[in-house]
Coordinates of C-alpha atoms in Angstrom, one line a residue:
X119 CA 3.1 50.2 22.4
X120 CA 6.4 51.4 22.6
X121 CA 8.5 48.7 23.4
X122 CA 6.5 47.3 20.3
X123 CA 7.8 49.8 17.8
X124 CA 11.0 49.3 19.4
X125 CA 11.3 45.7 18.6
X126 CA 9.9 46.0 15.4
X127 CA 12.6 48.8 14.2
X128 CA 15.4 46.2 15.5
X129 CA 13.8 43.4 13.2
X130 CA 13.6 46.3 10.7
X131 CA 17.4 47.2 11.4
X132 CA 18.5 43.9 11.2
X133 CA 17.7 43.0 7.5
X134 CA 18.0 46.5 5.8
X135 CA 21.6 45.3 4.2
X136 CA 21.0 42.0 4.1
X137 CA 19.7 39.3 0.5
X138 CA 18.3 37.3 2.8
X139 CA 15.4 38.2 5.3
X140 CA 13.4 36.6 7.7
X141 CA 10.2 37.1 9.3
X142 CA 8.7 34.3 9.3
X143 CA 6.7 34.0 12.9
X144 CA 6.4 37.5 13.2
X145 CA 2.5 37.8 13.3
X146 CA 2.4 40.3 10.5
X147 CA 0.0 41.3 8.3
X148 CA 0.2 42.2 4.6
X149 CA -0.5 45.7 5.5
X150 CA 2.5 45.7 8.1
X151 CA 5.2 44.5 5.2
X152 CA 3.7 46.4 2.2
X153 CA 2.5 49.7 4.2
X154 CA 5.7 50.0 6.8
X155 CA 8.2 47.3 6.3
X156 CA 9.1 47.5 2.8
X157 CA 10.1 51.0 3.5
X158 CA 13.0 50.2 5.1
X159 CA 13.8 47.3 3.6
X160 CA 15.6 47.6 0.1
X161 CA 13.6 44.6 -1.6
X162 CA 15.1 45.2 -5.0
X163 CA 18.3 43.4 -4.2
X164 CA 16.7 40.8 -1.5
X165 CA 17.1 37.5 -3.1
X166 CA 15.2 35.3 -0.8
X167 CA 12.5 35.8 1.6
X168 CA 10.8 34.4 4.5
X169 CA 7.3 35.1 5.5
X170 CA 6.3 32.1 6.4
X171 CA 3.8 31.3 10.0
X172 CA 2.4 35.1 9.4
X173 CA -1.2 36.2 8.7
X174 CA -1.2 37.6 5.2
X175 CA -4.7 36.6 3.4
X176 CA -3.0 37.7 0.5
X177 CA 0.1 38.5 -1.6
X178 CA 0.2 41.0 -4.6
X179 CA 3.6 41.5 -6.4
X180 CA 2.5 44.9 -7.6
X181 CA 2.5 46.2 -4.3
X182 CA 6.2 45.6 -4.1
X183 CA 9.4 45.6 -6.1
X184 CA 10.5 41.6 -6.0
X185 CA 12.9 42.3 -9.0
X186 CA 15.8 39.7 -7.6
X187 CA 13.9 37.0 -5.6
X188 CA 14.7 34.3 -5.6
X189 CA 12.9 32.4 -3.2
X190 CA 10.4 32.8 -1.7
X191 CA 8.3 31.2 1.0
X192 CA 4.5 32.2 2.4
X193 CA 3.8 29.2 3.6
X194 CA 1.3 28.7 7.0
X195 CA -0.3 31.6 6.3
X196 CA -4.4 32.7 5.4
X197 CA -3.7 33.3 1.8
X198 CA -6.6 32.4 -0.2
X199 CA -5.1 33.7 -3.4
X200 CA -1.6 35.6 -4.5
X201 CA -0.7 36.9 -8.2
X202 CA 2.0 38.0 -10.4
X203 CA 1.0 40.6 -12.2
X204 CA 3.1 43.8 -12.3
X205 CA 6.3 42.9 -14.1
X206 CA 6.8 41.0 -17.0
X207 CA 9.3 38.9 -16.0
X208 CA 10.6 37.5 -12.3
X209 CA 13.6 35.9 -11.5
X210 CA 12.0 33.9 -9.2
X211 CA 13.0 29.9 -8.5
X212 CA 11.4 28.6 -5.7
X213 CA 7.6 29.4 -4.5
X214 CA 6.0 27.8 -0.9
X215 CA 2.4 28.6 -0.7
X216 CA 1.5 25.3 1.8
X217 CA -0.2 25.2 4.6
X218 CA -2.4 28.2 3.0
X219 CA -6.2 27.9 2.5
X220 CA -5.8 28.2 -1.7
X221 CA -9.3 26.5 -2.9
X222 CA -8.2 27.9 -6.9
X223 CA -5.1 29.1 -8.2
X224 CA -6.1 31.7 -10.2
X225 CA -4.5 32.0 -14.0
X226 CA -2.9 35.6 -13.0
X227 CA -1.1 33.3 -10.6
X228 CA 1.5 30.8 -12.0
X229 CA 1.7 32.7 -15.4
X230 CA 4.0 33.5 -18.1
X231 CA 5.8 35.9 -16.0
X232 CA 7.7 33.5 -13.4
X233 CA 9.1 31.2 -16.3
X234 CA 12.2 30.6 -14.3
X235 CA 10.2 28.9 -11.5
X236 CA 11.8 25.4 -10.4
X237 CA 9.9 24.4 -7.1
X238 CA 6.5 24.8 -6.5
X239 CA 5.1 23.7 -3.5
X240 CA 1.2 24.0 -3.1
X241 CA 0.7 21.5 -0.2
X242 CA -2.1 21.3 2.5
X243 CA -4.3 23.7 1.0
X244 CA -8.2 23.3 -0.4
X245 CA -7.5 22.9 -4.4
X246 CA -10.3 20.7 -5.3
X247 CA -9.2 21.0 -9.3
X248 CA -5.8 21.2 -11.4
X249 CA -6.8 21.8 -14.9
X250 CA -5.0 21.7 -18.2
X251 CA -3.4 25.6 -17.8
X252 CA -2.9 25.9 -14.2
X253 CA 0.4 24.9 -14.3
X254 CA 1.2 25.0 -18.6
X255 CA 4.1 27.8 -18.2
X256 CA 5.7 26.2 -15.9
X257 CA 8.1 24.4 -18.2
X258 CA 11.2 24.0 -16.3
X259 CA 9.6 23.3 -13.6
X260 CA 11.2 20.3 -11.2
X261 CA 9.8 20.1 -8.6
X262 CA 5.7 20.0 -7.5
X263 CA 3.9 19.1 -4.7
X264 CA 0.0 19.0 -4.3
X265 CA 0.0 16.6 -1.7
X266 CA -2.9 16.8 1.2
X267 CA -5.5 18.5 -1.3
X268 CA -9.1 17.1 -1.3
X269 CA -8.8 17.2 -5.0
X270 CA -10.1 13.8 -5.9
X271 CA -10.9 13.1 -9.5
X272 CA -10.2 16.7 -10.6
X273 CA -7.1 16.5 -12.1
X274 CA -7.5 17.2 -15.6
X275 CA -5.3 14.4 -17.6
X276 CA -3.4 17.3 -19.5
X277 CA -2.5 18.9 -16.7
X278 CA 1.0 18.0 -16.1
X279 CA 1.4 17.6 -20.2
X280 CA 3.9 20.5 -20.2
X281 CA 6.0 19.7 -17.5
X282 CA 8.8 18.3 -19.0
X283 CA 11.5 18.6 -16.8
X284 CA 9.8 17.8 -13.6
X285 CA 11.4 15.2 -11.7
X286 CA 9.9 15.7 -8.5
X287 CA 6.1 14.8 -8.1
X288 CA 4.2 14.4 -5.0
X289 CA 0.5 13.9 -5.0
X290 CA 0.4 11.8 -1.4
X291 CA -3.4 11.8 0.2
X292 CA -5.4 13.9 -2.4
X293 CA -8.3 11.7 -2.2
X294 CA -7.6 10.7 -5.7
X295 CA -9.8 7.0 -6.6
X296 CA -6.9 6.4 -9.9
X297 CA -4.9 8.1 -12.1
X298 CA -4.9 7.7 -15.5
X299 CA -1.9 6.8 -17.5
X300 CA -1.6 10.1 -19.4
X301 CA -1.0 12.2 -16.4
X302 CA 2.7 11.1 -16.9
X303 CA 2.6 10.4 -20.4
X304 CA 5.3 13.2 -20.7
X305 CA 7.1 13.3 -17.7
X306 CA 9.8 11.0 -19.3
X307 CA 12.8 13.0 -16.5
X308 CA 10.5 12.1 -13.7
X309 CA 12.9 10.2 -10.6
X310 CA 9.9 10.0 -7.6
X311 CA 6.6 10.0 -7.0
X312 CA 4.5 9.6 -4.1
X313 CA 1.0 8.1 -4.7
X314 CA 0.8 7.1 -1.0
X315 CA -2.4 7.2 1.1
X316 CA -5.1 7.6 -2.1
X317 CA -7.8 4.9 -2.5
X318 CA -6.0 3.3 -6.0
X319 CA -6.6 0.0 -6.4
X320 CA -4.6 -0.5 -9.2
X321 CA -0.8 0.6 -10.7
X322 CA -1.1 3.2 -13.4
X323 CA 1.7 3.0 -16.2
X324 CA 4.3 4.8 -14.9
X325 CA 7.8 6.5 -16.5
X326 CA 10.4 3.8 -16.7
X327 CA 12.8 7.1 -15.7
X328 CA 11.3 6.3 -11.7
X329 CA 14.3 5.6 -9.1
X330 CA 11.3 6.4 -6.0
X331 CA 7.8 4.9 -6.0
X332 CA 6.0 5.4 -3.0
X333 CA 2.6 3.6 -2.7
X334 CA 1.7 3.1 1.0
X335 CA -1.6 3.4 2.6
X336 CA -3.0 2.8 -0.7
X337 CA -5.8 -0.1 -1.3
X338 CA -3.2 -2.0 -4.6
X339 CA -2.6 -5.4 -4.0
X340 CA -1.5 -7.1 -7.4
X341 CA 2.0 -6.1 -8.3
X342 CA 2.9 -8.1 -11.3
X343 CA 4.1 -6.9 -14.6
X344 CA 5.8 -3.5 -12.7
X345 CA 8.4 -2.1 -15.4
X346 CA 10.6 0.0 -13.9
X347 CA 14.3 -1.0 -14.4
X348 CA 16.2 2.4 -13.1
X349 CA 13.6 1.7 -9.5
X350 CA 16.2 2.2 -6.7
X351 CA 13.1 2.4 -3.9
X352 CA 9.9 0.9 -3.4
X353 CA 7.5 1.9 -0.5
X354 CA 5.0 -0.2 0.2
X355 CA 4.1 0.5 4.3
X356 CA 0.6 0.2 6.2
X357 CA -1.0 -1.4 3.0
X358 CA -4.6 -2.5 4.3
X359 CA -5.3 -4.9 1.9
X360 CA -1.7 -6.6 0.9
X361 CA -2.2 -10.4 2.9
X362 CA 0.7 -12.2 0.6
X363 CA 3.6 -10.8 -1.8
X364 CA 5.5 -13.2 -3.9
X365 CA 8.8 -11.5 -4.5
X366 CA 9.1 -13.1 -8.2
X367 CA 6.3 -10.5 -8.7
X368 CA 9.3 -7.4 -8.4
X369 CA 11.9 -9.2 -10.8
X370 CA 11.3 -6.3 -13.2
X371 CA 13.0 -3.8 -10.2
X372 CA 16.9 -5.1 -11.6
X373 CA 18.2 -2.0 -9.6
X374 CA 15.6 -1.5 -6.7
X375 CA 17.7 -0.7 -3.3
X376 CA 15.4 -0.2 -1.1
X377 CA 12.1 -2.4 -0.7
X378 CA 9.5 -1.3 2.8
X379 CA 6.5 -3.3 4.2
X380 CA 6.2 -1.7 7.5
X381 CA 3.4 -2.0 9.5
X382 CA 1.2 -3.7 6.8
X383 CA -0.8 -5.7 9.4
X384 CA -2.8 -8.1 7.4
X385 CA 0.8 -9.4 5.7
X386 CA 0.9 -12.8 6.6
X387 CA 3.0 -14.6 3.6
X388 CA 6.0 -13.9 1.7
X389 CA 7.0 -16.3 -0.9
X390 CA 9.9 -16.7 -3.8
X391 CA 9.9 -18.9 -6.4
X392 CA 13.5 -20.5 -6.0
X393 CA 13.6 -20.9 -10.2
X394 CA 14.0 -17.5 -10.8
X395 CA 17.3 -16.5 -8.4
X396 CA 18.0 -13.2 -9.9
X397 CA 15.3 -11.5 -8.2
X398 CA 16.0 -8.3 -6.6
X399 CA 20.3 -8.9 -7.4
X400 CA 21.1 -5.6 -5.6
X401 CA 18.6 -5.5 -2.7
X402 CA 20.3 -3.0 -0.1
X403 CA 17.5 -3.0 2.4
X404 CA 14.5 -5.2 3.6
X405 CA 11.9 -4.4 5.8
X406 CA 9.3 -6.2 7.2
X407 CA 8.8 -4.7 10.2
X408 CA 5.2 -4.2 12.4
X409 CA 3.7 -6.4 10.0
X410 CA 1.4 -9.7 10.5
X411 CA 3.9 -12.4 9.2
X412 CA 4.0 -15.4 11.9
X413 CA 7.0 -17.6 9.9
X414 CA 9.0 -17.1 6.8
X415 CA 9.8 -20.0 4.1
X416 CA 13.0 -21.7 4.0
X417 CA 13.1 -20.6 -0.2
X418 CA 13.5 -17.2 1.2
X419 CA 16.8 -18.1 2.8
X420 CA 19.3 -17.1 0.1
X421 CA 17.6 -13.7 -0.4
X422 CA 18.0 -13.0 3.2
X423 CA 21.2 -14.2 3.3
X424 CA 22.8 -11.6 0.4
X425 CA 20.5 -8.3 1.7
X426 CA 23.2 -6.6 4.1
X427 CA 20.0 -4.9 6.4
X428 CA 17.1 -6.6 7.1
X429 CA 14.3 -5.6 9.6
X430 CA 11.8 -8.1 10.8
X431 CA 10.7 -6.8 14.2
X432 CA 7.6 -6.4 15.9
X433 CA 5.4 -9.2 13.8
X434 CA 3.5 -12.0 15.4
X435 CA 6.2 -14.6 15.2
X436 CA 5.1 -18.5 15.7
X437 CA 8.3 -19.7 17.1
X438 CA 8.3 -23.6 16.1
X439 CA 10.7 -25.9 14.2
X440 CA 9.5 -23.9 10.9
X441 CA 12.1 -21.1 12.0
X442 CA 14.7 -23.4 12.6
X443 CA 16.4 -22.5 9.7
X444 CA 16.7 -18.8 10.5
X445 CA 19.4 -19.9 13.4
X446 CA 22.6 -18.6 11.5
X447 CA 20.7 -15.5 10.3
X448 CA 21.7 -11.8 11.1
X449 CA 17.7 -11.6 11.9
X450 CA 17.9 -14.2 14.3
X451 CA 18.4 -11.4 17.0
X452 CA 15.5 -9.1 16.0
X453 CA 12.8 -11.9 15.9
X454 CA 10.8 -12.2 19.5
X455 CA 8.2 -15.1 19.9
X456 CA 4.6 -14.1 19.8
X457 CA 3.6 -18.2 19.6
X458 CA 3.3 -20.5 20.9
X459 CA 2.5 -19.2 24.6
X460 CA 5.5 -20.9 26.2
X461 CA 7.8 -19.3 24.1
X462 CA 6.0 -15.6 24.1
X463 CA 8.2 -12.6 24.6
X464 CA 11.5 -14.4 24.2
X465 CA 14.2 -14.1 21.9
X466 CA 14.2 -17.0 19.2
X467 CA 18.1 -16.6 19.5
X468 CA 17.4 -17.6 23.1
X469 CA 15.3 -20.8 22.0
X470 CA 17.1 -24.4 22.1
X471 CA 16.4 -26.0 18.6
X472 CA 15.5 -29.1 20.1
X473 CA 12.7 -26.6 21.6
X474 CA 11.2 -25.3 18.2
X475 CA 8.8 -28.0 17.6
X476 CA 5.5 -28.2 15.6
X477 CA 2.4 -29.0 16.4
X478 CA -0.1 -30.1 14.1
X479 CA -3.0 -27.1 13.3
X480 CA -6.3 -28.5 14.4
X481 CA -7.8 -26.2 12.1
X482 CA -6.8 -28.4 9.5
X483 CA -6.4 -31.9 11.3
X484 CA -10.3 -31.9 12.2
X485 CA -11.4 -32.1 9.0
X486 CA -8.9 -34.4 7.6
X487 CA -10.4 -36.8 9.7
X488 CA -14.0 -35.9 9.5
X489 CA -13.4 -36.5 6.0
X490 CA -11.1 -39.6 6.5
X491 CA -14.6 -41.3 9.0
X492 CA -17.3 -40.4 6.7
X493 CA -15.5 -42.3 3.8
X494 CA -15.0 -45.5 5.9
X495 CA -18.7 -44.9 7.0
X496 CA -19.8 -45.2 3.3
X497 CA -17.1 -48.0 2.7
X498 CA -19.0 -50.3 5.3
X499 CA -22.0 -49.5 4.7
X500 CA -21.2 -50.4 0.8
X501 CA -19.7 -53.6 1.7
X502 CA -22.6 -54.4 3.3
X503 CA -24.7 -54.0 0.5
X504 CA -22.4 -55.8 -2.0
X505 CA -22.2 -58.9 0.6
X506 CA -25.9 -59.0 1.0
X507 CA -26.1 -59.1 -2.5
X508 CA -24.0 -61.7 -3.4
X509 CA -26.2 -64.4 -1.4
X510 CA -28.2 -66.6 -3.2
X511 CA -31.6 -65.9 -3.8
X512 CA -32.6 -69.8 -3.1
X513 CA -31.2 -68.9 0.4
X514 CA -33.7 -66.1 1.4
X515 CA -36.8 -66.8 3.7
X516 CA -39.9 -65.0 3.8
X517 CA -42.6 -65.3 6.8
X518 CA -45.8 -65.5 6.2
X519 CA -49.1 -63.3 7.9
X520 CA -48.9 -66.3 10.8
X521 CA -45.5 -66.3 11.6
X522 CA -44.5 -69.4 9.4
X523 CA -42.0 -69.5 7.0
X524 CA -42.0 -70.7 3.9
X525 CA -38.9 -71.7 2.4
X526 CA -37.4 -72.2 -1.0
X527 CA -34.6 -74.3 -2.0
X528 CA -33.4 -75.6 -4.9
X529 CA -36.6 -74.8 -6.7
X530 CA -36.0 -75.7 -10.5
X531 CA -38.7 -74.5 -13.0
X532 CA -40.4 -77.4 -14.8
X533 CA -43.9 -78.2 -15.3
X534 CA -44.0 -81.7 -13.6
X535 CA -42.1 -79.8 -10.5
X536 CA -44.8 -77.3 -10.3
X537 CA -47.5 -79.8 -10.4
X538 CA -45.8 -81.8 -7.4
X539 CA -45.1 -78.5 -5.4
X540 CA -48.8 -78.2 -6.0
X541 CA -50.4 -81.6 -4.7
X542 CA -47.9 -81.0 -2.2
X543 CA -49.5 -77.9 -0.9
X544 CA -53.0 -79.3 -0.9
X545 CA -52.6 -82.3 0.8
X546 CA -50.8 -79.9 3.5
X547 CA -54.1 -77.8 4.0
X548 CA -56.8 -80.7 4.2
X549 CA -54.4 -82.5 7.1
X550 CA -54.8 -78.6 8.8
X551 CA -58.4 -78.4 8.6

């Protein structure tokens, strides 16, 4: 117990003078800092604190004197709710409650008394509902971050109407199944959003002011008609559902840097229409990596060519003349042969050209020539027909109940025939019996 006080008056000793203080890890509880700590502490002129990794269930300004902060951060704590209520006005800029157990921010909580408040990070908590005045006096507001929330649907489509000056909006992983349009229909500053790891399916119209889009993990697969010309980078990893991209779909993205596809395993084409060459102009960065592409088309080349990094490992490369033409490529050293089995594991760069061949795909040789045999089937078998047909009908024999044949030729209709063919016939039966 004493060696315990003893530490703790060192801690205590060590910020009395000081604007910035630190206890973050300390295992204290709010009845440690507001009953005994803030004793010795002079709080009125600390400008940032640090509480973070403690156990405080709760944090109430009134019970301190927070004139000058600044900053200040409770995340990874047990706080299920914290208010400012006590003064009418805070200085205060920056505000971490993540990693908390928050389920509802209370309106005595991000009211009209911390106007000044630029960075709000709400993070890993239990808000299952942002409505239209959680956040409405937070005007200056820049940055915000409800990412890892179960919140779903229950954003209310006013609710970021009054953030103005945000420019910094993460909602990654908050279960959400779309987001309507007017959730940014104000944020005209807004520079980078994270919509990653949500259920969307489909693009919402976004602020042409983006320069970072971040959509991985997400279920979107059509990417035509994106708008956003100031689009520096584009994030588009461990997409389950993206099997083809063609890149004539991005031409929008004038000044996009920055374009990722990692580890989107069901990626097995990439394409580019070779009429439109202006695609992507200032491309800084490709990546392909961990994906499920097995070659790569021969209209892609020039793109390649003119993107200074380019990251292609780890995918399921079919090694066969079709990849000839990478040979002179700066890739050339990062693709390793999955296919066909004796080229597996090596090195393309490592491959003789005269090596890479092609073999035909049975899965779609077979039916070419199932297709190709049934038609000569039905060609013989109508040629068969037509040649039986075109024999004369005085040329066909018939046999009769006891074997005999009876045969027509040259039978020309006339009464005096008939007559003949008749007597004929008789005198034929009487010689029988």
């Amino acid at each position: 117990m004493w060696f315990r006080s003893l530490v703790f008056f060192i801690v205590i000793a060590s910020y009395v003078s000081a604007t910035m203080i630190d206890l973050s890890f300390k295992k204290l509880k709010k009845e440690d800092f507001f009953v005994r700590m803030q004793t010795q502490i002079s709080l009125q002129k600390v400008t940032d604190l640090n509480l973070r990794g403690n156990e405080f269930d709760s944090f109430l300004d009134c019970s301190t004197n927070l004139e000058t902060l600044r900053t200040l951060d409770l995340s990874q704590n047990h706080l299920q709710r914290f208010f400012f209520l006590c003064k009418d006005e805070y200085n205060l800029q920056m505000l971490n409650v993540s990693h908390n157990k928050l389920e509802y921010i209370d309106d005595n909580a991000l009211n009209d008394r911390i106007p000044k408040l630029k960075i709000l990070d709400l993070s890993f908590n239990k808000l299952t509902i942002v409505n239209e005045t959680m956040l409405q006096h937070l005007t200056i507001l820049e940055y915000l971050s409800l990412s890892h929330n179960p919140i779903g649907d229950g954003i209310h489509e006013n609710a970021f109407w009054t953030l103005k000056a945000l420019r910094h909006l993460d909602l990654k992983n908050i279960s959400a199944p779309y987001f309507s349009p007017e959730f940014f229909k104000t944020l005209q500053n807004l520079s980078v959003l994270d919509l990653s790891w949500n259920p969307i399916s489909a693009i919402p119209l976004l602020p042409i002011s983006l320069q970072e889009l971040d959509l991985s993990g997400t279920q979107v697969i059509n990417l035509e008609n994106l708008y956003l010309p100031q689009l520096r980078e584009l994030r588009l990893n461990h997409m389950p559902n993206l099997t083809s991209l063609t890149l004539n779909d991005l031409e929008n993205l004038t000044n996009l840097e920055v374009l990722s596809m990692i580890g989107c395993k069901r990626l097995i084409q990439l394409s580019f229409n070779l009429q439109n060459n202006v695609v992507l102009p200032r491309l800084q960065r490709f990546s392909i990596k961990d994906s499920g592409l097995e070659t790569l088309g021969t209209e892609l080349h020039s793109l390649l060519q003119r993107t200074p990094v380019v990251e292609v490992a780890n995918n399921p490369w079919n090694c066969d003349c079709k990849l000839q033409w990478i040979g002179h490529l700066r890739i050339l050293r990062d693709i390793r042969c999955h296919t066909p089995d004796r080229h597996r594991a090596k090195l393309l760069a490592e491959i003789p050209s005269y090596e890479l061949q092609c073999e035909y795909d049975s899965p779609i040789i077979y039916p070419i020539l199932w297709t190709g045999l049934s038609i000569l089937i039905v060609a013989l078998i109508v040629a068969t027909v037509l040649v039986l047909l075109k024999r004369p009908i005085s040329q066909w024999s018939f046999k009769r109940r006891n074997g005999d044949t009876v045969t027509y030729k040259n039978v020309v209709e006339s009464n005096n025939d008939l007559v003949r063919i008749l007597a004929v016939s008789e005198t034929h039966e009487r010689n029988e019996e």
